[in-house]
Coordinates of N, CA and C in Angstrom, one line a residue:
X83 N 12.2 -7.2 -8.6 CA 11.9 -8.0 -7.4 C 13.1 -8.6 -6.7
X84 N 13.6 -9.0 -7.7 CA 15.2 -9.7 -7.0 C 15.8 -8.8 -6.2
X85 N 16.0 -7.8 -6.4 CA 17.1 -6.9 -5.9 C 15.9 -5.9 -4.9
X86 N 14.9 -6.1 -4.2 CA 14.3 -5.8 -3.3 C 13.4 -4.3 -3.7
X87 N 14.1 -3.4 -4.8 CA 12.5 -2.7 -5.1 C 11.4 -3.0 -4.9
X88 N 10.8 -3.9 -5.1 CA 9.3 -4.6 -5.4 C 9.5 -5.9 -4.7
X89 N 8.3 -6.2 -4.0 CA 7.8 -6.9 -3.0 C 7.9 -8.4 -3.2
X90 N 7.9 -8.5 -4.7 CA 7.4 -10.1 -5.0 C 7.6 -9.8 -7.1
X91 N 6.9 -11.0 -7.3 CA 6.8 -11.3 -8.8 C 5.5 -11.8 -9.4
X92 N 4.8 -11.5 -10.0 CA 4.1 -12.5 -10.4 C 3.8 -13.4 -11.8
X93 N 3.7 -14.7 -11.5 CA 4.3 -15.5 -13.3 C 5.8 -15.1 -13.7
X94 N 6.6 -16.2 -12.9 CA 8.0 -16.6 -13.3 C 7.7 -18.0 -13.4
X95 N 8.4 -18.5 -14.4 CA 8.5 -20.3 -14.4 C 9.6 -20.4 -13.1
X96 N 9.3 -21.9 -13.2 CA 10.5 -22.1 -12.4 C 11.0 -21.9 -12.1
X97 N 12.3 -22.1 -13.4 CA 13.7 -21.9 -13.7 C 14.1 -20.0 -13.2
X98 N 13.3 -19.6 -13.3 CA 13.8 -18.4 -12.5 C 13.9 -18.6 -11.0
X99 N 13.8 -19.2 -10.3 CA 14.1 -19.5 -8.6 C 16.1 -19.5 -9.1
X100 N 16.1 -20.1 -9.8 CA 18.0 -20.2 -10.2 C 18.4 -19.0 -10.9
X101 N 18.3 -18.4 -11.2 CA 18.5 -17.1 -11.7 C 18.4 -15.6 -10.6
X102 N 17.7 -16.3 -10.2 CA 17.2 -14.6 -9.0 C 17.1 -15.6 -7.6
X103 N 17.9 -16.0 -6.8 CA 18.5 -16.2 -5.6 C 17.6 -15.3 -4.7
X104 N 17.2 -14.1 -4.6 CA 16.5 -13.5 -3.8 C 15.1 -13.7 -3.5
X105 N 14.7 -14.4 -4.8 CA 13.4 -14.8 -4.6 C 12.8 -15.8 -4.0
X106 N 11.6 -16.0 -3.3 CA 11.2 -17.2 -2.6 C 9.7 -17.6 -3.4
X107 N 9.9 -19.1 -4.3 CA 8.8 -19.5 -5.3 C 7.8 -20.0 -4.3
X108 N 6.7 -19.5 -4.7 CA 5.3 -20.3 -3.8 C 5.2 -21.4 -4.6
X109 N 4.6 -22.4 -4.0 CA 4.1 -23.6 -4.3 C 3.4 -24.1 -5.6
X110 N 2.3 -23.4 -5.3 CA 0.8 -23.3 -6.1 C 0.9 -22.8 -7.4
X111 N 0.9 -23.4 -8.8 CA 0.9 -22.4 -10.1 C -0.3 -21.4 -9.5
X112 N -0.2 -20.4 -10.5 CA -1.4 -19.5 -11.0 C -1.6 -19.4 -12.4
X113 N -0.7 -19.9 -13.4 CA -1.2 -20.4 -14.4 C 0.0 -21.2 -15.1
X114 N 0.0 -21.0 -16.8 CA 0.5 -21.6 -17.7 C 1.2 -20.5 -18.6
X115 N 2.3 -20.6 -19.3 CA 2.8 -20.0 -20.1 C 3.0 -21.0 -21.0
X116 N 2.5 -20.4 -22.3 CA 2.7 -21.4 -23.6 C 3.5 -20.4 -24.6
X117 N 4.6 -21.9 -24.9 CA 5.2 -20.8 -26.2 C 5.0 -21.5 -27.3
X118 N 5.3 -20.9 -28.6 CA 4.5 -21.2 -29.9 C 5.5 -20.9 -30.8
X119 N 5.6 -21.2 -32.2 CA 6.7 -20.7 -33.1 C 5.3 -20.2 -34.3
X120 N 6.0 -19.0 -34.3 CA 4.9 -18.2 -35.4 C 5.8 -18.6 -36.4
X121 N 4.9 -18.7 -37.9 CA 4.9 -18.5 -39.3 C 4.4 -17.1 -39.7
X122 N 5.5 -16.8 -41.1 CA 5.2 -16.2 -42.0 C 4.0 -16.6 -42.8
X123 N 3.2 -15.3 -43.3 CA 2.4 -16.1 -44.2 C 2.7 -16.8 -45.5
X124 N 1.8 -18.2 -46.1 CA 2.1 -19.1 -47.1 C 3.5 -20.0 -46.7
X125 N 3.7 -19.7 -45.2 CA 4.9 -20.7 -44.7 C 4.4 -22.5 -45.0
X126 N 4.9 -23.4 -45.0 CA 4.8 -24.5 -45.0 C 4.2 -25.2 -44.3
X127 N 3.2 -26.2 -44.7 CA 2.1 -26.5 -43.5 C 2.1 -28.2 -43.7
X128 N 1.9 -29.1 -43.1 CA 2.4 -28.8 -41.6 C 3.6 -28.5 -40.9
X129 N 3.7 -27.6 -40.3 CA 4.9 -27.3 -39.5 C 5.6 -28.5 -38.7
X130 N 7.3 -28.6 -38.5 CA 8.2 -29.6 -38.0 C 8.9 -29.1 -37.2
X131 N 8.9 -29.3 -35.6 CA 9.7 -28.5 -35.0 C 11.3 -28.9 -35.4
X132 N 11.4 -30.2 -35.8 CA 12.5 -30.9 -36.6 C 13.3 -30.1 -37.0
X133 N 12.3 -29.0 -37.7 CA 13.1 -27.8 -39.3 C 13.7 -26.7 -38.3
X134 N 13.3 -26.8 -36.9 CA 14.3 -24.9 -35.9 C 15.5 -25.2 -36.7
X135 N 16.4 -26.1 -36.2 CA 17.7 -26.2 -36.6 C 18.5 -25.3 -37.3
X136 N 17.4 -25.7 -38.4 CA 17.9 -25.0 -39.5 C 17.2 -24.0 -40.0
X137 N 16.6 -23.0 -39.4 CA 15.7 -21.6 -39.5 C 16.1 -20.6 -39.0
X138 N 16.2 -19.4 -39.4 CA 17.0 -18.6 -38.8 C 15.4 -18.1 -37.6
X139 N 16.0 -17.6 -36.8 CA 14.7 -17.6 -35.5 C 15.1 -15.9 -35.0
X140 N 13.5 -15.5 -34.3 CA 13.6 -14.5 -34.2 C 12.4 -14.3 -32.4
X141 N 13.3 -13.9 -31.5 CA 13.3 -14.0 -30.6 C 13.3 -12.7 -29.5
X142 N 12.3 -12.5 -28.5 CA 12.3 -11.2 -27.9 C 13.1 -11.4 -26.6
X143 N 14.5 -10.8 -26.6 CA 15.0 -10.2 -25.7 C 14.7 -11.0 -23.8
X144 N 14.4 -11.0 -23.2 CA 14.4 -11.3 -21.8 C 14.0 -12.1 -20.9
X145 N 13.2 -13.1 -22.4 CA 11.9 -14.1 -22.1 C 12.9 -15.3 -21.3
X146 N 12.7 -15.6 -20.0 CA 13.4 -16.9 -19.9 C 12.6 -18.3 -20.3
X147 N 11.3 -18.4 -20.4 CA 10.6 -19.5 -20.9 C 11.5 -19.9 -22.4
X148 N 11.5 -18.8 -23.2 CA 11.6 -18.7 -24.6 C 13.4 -19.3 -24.5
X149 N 14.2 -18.0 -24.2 CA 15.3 -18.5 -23.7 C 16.4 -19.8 -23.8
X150 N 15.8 -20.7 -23.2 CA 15.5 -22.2 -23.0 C 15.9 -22.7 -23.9
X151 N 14.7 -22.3 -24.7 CA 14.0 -23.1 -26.3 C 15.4 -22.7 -27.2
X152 N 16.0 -21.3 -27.0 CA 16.6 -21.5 -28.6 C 18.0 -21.7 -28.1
X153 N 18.6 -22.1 -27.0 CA 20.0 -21.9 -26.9 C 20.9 -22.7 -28.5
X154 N 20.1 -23.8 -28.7 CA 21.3 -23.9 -29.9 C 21.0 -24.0 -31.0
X155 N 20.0 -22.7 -31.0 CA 19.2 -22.1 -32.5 C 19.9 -21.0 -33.3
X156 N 19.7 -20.5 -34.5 CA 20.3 -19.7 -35.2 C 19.4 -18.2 -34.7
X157 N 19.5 -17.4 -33.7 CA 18.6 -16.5 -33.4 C 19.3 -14.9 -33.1
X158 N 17.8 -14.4 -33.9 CA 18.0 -13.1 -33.8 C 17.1 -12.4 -32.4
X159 N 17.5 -11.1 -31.9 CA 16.7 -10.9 -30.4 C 16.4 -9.9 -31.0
X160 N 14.9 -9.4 -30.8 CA 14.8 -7.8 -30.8 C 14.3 -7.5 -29.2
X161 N 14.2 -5.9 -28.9 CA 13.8 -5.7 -27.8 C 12.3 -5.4 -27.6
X162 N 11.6 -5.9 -28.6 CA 10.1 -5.9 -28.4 C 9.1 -6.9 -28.9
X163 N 8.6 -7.8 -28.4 CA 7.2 -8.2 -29.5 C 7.1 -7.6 -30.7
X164 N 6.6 -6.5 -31.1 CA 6.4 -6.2 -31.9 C 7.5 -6.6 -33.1
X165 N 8.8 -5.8 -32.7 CA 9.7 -6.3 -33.6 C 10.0 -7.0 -34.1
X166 N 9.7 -8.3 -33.2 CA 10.5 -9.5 -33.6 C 9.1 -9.8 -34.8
X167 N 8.1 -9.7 -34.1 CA 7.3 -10.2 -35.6 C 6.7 -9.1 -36.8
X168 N 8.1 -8.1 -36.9 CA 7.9 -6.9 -37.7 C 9.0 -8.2 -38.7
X169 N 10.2 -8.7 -37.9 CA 11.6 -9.1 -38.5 C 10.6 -10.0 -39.5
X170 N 9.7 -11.2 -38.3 CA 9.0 -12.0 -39.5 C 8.5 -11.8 -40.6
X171 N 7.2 -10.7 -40.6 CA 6.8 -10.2 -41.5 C 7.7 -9.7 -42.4
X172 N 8.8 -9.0 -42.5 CA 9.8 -8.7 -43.4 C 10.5 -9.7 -43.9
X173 N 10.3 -11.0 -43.3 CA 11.3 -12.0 -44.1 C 12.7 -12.4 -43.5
X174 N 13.2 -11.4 -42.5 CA 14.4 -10.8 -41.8 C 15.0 -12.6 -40.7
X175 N 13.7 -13.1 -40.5 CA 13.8 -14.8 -40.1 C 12.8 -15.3 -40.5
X176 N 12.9 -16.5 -40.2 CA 12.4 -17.5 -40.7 C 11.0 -18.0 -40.0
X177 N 11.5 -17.8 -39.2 CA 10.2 -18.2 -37.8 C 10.6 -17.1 -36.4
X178 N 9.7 -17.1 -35.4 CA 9.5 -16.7 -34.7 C 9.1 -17.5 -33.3
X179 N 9.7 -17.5 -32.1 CA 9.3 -17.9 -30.9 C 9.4 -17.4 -29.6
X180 N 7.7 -17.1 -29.5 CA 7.3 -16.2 -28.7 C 6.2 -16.9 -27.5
X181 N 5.8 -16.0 -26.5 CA 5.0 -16.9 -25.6 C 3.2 -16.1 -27.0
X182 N 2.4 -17.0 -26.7 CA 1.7 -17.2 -27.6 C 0.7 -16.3 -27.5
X183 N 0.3 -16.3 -25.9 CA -1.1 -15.0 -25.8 C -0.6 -13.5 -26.3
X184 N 0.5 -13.3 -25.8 CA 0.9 -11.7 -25.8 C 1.5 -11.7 -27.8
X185 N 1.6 -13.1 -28.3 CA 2.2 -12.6 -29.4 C 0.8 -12.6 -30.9
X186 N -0.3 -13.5 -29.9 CA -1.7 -13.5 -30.6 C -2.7 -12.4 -30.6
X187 N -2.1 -11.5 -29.6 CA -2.9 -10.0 -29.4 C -2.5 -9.3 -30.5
X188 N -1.5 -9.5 -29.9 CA -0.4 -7.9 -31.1 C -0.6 -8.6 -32.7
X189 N -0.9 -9.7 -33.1 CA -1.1 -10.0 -34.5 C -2.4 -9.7 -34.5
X190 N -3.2 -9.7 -33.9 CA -5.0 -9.4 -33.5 C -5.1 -8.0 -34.4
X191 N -4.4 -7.4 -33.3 CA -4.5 -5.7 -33.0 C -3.8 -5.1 -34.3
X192 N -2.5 -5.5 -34.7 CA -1.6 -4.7 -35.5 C -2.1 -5.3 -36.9
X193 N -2.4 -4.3 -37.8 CA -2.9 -4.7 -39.3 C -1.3 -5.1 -39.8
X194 N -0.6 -4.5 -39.5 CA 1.0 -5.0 -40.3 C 1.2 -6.2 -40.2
X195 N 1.1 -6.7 -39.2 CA 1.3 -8.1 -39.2 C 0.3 -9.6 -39.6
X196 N -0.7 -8.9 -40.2 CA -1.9 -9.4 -40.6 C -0.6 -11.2 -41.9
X197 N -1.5 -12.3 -41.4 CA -1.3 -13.6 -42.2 C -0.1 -14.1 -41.4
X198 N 0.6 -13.4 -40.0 CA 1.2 -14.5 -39.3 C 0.3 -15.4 -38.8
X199 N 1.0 -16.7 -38.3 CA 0.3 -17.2 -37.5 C 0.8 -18.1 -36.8
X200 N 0.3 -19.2 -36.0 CA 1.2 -19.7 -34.7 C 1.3 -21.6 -35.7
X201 N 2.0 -21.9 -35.0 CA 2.3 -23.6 -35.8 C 0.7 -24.0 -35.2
X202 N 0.9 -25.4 -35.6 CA -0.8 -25.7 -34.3 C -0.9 -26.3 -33.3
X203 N 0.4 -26.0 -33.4 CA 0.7 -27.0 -31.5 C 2.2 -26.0 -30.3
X204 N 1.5 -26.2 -29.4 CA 2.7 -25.2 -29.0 C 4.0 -26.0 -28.7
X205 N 5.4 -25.2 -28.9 CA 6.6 -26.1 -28.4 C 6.5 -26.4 -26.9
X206 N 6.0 -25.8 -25.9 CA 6.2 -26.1 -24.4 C 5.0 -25.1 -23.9
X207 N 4.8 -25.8 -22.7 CA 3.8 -25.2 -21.8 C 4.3 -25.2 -20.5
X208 N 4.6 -24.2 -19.4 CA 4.8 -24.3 -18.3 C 4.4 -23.6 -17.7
X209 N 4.1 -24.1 -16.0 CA 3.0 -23.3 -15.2 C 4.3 -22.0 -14.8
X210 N 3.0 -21.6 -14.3 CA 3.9 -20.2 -13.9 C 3.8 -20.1 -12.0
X211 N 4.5 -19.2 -11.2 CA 4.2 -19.0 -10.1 C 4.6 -17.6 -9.3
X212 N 4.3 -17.4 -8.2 CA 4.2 -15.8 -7.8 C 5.7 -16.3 -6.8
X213 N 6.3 -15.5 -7.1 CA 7.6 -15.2 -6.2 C 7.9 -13.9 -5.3
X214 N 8.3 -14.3 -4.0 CA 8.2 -12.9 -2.7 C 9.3 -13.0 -3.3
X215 N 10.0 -11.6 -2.7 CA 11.4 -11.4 -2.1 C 11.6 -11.8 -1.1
X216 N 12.8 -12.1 -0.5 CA 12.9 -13.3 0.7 C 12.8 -12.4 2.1
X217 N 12.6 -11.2 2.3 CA 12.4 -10.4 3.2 C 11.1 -10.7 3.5
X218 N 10.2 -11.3 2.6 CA 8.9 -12.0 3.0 C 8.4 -12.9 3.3
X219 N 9.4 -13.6 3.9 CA 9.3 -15.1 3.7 C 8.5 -15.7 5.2
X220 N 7.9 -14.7 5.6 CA 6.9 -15.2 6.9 C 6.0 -15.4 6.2
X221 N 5.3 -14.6 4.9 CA 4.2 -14.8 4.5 C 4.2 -16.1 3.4
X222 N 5.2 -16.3 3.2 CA 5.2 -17.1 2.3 C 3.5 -18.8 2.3
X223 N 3.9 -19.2 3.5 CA 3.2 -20.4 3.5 C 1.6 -19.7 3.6
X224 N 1.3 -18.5 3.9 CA -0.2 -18.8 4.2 C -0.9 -18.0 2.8
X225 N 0.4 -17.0 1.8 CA -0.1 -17.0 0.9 C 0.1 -18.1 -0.7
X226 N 0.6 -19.2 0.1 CA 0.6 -20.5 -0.8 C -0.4 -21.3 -0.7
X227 N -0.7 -21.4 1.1 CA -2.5 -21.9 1.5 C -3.5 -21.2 0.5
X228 N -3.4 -19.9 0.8 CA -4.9 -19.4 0.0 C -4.7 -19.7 -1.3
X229 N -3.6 -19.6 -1.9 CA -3.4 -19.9 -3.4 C -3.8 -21.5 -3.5
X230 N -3.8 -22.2 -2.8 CA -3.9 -23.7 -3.2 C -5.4 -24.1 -2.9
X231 N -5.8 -23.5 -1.7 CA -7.5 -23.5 -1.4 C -8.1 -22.7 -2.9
X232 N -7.6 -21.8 -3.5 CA -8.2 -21.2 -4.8 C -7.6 -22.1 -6.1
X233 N -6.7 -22.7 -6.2 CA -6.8 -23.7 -7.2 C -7.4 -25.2 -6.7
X234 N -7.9 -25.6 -5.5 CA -8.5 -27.2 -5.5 C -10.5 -26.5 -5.7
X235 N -10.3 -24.9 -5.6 CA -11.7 -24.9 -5.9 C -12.0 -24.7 -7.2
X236 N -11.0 -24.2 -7.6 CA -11.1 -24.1 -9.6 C -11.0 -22.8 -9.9
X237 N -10.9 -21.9 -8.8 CA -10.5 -20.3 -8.9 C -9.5 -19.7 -10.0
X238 N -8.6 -20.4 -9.5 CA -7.5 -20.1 -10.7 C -7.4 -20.4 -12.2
X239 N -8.4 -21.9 -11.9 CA -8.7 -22.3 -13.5 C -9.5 -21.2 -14.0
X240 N -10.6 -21.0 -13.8 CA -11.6 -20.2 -14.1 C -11.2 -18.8 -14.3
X241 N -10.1 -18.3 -13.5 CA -9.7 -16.6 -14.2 C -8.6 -16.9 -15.2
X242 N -8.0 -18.5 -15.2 CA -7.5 -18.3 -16.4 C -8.2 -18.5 -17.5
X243 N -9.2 -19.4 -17.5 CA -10.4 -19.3 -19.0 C -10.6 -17.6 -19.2
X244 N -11.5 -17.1 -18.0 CA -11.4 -15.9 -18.6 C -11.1 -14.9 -19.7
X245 N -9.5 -14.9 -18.4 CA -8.6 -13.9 -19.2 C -8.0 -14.5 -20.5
X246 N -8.5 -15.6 -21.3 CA -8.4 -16.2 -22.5 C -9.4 -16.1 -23.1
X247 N -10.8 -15.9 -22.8 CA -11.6 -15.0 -23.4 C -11.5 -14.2 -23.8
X248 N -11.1 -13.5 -22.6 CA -11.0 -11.6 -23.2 C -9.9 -11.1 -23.9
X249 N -8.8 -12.1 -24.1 CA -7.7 -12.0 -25.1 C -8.4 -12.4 -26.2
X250 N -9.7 -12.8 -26.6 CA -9.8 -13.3 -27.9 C -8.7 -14.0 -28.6
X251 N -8.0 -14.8 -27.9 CA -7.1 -16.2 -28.5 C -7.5 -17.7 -28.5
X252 N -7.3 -17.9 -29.5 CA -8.3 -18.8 -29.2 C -7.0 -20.4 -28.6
X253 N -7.3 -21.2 -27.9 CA -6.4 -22.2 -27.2 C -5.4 -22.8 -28.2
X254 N -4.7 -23.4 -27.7 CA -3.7 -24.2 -28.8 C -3.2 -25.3 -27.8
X255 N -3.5 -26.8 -28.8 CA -2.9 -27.3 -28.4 C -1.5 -27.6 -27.7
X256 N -1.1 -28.2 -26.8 CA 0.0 -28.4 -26.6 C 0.4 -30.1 -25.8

């Protein structure tokens, strides 16, 4: 989307408006991105985010939410979900920090990874928003109106319950 292939973005934090200069952030969240630090199983309970420091961490590749979180962590990158919580299950780190729906599926779904699981609170939660390319920037304000007329009605809340349904994940504090 930065570099004008594709029209727009949708679900960047913020902090991506400083990173991709091409893009123009709408106003309005459309949701929340939560990130989480997975355990191995029989890891230590209760969890201390105190203890990253000193954890070797295991981290996918391109996430800017995630990104953030480990700049002065001991971290390893793989280039997939999957991976990175293949490395945990292996022992390969210590913990894991991932955004939490997409990394609660793939533990769902994948028997291999069966007895990870998420700490019980997430490290950060941030809304997310839809970004044009700036070649679009007439439309900008009136698809920020309808987006904001659909969150003061509860539209946006409500497909985000949803699609947290139908992920079968179940919420986490944060």
């Amino acid at each position: 989307a930065s570099e004008g292939a594709i029209d727009g973005d949708l679900g960047r934090i913020a902090d991506a408006a400083t990173q991709f200069p091409a893009l123009i952030r709408l106003a309005t969240p459309i949701a929340r991105i939560d990130v989480a630090v997975f355990l191995p199983p029989g890891a230590a309970s209760p969890f201390s985010r105190q203890r990253l420091p000193g954890m070797r961490i295991g981290t996918t590749r391109g996430q800017l939410v995630v990104q953030k979180l480990v700049r002065d962590l001991h971290v390893s990158e793989s280039s997939s979900l999957l991976q990175t919580l293949q490395m945990l299950q292996a022992g390969r780190v210590d913990a894991a920090i991932e955004v939490y729906v997409d990394a609660m599926q793939l533990i769902r779904t994948e028997r291999a990874l069966a007895g990870l699981k998420a700490a019980p609170q997430c490290l950060v939660s941030e809304p997310l928003y839809c970004y044009l390319h700036r070649r679009h920037r007439a439309l900008a304000a009136a698809l920020d109106d309808a987006l904001a007329a659909m969150q003061r009605e509860g539209l946006i809340a409500r497909l985000n319950d949803e699609m947290l349904r139908a992920a079968e994940v179940p919420t986490l504090p944060c």
